[in-house]
C-alpha positions as a LaTeX table, in Angstrom:
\begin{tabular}{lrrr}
\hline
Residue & $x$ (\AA) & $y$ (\AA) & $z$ (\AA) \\
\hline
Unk1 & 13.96 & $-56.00$ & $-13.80$ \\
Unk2 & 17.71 & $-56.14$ & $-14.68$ \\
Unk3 & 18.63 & $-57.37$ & $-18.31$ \\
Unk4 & 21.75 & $-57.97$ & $-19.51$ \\
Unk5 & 23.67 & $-58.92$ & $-22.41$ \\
Unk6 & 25.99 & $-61.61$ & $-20.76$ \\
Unk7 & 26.98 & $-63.64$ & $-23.21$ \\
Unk8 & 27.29 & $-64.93$ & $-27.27$ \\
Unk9 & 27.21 & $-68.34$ & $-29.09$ \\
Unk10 & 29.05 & $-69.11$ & $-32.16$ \\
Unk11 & 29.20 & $-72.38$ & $-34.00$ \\
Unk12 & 32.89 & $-73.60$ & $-34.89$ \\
Unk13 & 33.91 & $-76.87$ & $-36.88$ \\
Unk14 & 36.94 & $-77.35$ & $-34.36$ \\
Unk15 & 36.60 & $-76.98$ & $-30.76$ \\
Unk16 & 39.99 & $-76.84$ & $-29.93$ \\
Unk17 & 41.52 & $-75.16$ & $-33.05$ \\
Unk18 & 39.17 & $-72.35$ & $-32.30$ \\
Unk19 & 39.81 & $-72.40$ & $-28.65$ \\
Unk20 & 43.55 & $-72.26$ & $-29.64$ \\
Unk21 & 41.92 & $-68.74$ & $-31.73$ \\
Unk22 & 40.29 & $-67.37$ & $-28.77$ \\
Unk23 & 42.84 & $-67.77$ & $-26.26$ \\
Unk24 & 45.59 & $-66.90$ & $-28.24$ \\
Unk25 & 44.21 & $-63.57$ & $-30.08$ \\
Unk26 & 42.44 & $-62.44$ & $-27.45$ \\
Unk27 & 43.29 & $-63.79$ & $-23.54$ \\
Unk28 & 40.03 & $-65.86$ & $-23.30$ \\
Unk29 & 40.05 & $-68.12$ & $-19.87$ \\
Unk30 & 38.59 & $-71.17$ & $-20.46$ \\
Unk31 & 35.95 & $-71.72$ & $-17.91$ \\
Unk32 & 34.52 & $-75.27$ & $-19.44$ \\
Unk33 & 36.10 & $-78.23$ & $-20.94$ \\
Unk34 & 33.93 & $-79.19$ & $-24.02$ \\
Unk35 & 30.67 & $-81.12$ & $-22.87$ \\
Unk36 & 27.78 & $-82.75$ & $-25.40$ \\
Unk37 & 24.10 & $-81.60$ & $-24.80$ \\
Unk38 & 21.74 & $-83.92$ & $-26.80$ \\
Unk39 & 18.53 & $-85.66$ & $-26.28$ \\
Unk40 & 15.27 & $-83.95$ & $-26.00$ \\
Unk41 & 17.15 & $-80.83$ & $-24.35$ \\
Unk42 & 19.23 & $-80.22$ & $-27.55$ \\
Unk43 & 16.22 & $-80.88$ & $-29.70$ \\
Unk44 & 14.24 & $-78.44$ & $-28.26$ \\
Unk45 & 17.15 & $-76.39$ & $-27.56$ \\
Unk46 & 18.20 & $-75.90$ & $-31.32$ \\
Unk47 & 14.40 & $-76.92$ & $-33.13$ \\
Unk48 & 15.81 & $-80.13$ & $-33.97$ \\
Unk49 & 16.81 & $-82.41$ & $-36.08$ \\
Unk50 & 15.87 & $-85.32$ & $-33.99$ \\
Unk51 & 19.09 & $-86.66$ & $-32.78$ \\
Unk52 & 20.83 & $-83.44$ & $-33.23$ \\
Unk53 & 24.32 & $-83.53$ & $-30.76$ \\
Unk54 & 26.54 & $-81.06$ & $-30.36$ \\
Unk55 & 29.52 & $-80.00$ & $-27.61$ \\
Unk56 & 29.53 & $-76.53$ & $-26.30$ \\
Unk57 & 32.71 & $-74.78$ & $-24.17$ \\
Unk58 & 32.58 & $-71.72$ & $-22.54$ \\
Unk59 & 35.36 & $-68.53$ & $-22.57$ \\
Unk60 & 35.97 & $-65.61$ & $-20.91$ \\
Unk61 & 37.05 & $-62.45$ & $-21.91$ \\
Unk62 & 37.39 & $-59.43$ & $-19.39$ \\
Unk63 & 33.72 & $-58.58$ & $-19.93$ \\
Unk64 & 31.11 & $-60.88$ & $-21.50$ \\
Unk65 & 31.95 & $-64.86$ & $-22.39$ \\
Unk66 & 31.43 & $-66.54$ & $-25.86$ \\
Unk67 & 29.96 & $-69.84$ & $-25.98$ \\
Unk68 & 31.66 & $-72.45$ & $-28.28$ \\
Unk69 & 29.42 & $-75.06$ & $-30.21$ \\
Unk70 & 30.55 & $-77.63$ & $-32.82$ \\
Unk71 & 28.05 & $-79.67$ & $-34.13$ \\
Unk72 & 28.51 & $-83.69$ & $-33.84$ \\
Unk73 & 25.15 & $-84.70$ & $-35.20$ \\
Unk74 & 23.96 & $-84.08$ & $-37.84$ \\
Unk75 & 27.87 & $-82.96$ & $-39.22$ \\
Unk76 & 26.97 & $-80.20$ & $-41.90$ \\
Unk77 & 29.47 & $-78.00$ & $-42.96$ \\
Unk78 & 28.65 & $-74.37$ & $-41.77$ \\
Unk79 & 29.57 & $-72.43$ & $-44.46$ \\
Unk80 & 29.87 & $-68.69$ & $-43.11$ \\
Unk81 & 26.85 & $-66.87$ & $-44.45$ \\
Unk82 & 26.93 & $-63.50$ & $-46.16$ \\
Unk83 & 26.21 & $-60.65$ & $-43.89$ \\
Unk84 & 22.84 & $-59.85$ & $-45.48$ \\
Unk85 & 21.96 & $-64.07$ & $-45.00$ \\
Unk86 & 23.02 & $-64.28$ & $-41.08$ \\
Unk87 & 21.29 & $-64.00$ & $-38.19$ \\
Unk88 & 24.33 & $-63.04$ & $-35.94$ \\
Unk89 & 26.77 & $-60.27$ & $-37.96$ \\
Unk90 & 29.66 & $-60.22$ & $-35.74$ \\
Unk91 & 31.30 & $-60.30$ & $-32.05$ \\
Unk92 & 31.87 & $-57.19$ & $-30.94$ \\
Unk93 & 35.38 & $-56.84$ & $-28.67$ \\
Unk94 & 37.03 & $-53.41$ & $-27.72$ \\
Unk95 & 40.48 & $-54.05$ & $-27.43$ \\
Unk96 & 43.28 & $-51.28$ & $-26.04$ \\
Unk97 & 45.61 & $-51.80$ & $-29.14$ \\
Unk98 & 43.92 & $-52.71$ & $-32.45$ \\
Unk99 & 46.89 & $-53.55$ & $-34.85$ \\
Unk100 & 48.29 & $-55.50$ & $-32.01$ \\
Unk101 & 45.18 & $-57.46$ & $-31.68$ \\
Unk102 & 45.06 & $-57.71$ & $-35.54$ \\
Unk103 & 48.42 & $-58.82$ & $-35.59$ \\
Unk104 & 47.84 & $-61.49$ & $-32.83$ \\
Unk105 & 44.24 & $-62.60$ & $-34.69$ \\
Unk106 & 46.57 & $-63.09$ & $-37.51$ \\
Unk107 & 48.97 & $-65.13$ & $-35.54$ \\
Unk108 & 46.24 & $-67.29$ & $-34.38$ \\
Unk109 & 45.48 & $-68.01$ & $-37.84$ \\
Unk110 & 42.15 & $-65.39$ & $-38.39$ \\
Unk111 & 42.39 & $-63.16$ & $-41.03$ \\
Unk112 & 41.55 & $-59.15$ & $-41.61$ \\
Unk113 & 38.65 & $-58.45$ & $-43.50$ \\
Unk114 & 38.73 & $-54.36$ & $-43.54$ \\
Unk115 & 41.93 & $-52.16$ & $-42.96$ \\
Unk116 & 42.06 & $-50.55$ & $-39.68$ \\
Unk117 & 39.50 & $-47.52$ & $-40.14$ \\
Unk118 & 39.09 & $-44.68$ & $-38.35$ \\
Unk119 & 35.29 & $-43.76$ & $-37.09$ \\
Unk120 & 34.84 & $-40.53$ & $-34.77$ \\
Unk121 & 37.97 & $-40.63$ & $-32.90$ \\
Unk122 & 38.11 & $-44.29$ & $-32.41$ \\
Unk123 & 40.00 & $-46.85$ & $-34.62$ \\
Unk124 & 38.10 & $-50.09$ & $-35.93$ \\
Unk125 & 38.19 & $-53.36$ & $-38.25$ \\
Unk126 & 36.71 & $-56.48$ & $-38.71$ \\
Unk127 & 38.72 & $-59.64$ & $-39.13$ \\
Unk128 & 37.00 & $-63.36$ & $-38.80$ \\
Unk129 & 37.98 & $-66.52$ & $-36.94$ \\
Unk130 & 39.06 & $-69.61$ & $-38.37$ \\
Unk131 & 35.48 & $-70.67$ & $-39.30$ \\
Unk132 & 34.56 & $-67.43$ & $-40.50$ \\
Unk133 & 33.05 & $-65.74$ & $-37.86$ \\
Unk134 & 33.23 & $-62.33$ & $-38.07$ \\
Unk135 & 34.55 & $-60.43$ & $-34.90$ \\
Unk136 & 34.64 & $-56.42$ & $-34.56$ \\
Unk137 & 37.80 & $-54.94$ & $-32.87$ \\
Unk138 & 37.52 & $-51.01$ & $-31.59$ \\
Unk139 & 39.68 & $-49.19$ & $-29.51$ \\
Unk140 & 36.37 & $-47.24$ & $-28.05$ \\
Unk141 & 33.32 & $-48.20$ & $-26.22$ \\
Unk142 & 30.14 & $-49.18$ & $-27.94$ \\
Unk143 & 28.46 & $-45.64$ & $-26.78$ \\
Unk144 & 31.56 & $-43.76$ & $-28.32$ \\
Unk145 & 30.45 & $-45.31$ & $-31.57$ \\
Unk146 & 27.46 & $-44.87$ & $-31.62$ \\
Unk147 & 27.37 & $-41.27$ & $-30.66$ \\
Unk148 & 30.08 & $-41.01$ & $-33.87$ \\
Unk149 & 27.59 & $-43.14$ & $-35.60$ \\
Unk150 & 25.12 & $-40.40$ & $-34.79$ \\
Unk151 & 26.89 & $-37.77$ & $-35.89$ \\
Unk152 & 27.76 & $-39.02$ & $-39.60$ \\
Unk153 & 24.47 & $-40.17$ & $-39.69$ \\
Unk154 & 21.89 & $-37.77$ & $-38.05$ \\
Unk155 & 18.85 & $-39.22$ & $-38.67$ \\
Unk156 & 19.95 & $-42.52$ & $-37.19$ \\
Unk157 & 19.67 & $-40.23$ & $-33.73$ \\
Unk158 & 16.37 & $-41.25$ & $-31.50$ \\
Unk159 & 13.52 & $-38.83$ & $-30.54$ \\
Unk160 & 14.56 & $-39.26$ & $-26.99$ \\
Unk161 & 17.81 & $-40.76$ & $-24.96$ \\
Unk162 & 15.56 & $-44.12$ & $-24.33$ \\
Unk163 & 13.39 & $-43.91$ & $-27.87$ \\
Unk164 & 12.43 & $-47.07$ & $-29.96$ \\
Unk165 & 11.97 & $-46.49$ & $-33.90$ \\
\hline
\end{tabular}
């Protein structure tokens, strides 16, 4: 069985500002124009409300795409949740040049949440998009990470390679 993780959604409050984000701070194609899924298929899709609408759009980046949705019905403001109240923490996007990528989030009109940091080698941050979505920028892959997660942390290591805590 092959299992992959091929893709992310995040909700936005602005379908094309936040295309205008994606494209612009980090070379997203657009492979959708926005189209509206409601009905029974977005009710069961999202656990309701009844008559819940919403328009999704799809981007890619050089690996993985992110799935736009903004909400037309019912229109509740998403207020970005606190890491320790959302379900979804962040996107995760290695990039070649971090403070070239910050500097172009910041262009697109996102904003830097942590200085560039170093972590095992590598050079990270976290910044959000205009709705508050947080995104991760590293210059390393997620298994360099983790193995420098690993080693400031030992006890985060597995039993074995392919272990589950």
């Amino acid at each position: 069985m092959t299992i992959a993780n091929d893709h992310q959604a995040v909700r936005v409050t602005d379908m094309e500002r936040s295309t205008r984000f994606y494209v612009e701070a980090f070379d997203a194609t657009v492979l959708t124009r926005p189209f509206v899924i409601e009905g029974d298929f977005a009710e069961a899709m999202m656990g309701g409300p009844p008559g819940v609408r919403f328009r999704i759009r799809h981007l890619r980046f050089e690996q993985g795409v992110v799935e736009l949705f903004e909400f037309l019905e019912p229109v509740v403001r998403a207020e970005p949740a606190h890491g320790s109240r959302a379900s979804i923490l962040h996107l995760g996007f290695r990039v070649d040049d971090v403070d070239a990528t910050v500097a172009r989030v910041l262009d697109a009109g996102g904003r830097l949440l942590l200085p560039v940091t170093a972590w095992g080698g590598a050079r990270l941050t976290f910044c959000a998009d205009p709705d508050g979505n947080v995104v991760e920028l590293a210059d390393a892959s997620i298994e360099q990470l983790v193995t420098a997660t690993v080693a400031a942390f030992p006890e985060a290591a597995p039993d074995a390679p392919d272990a589950v805590a």
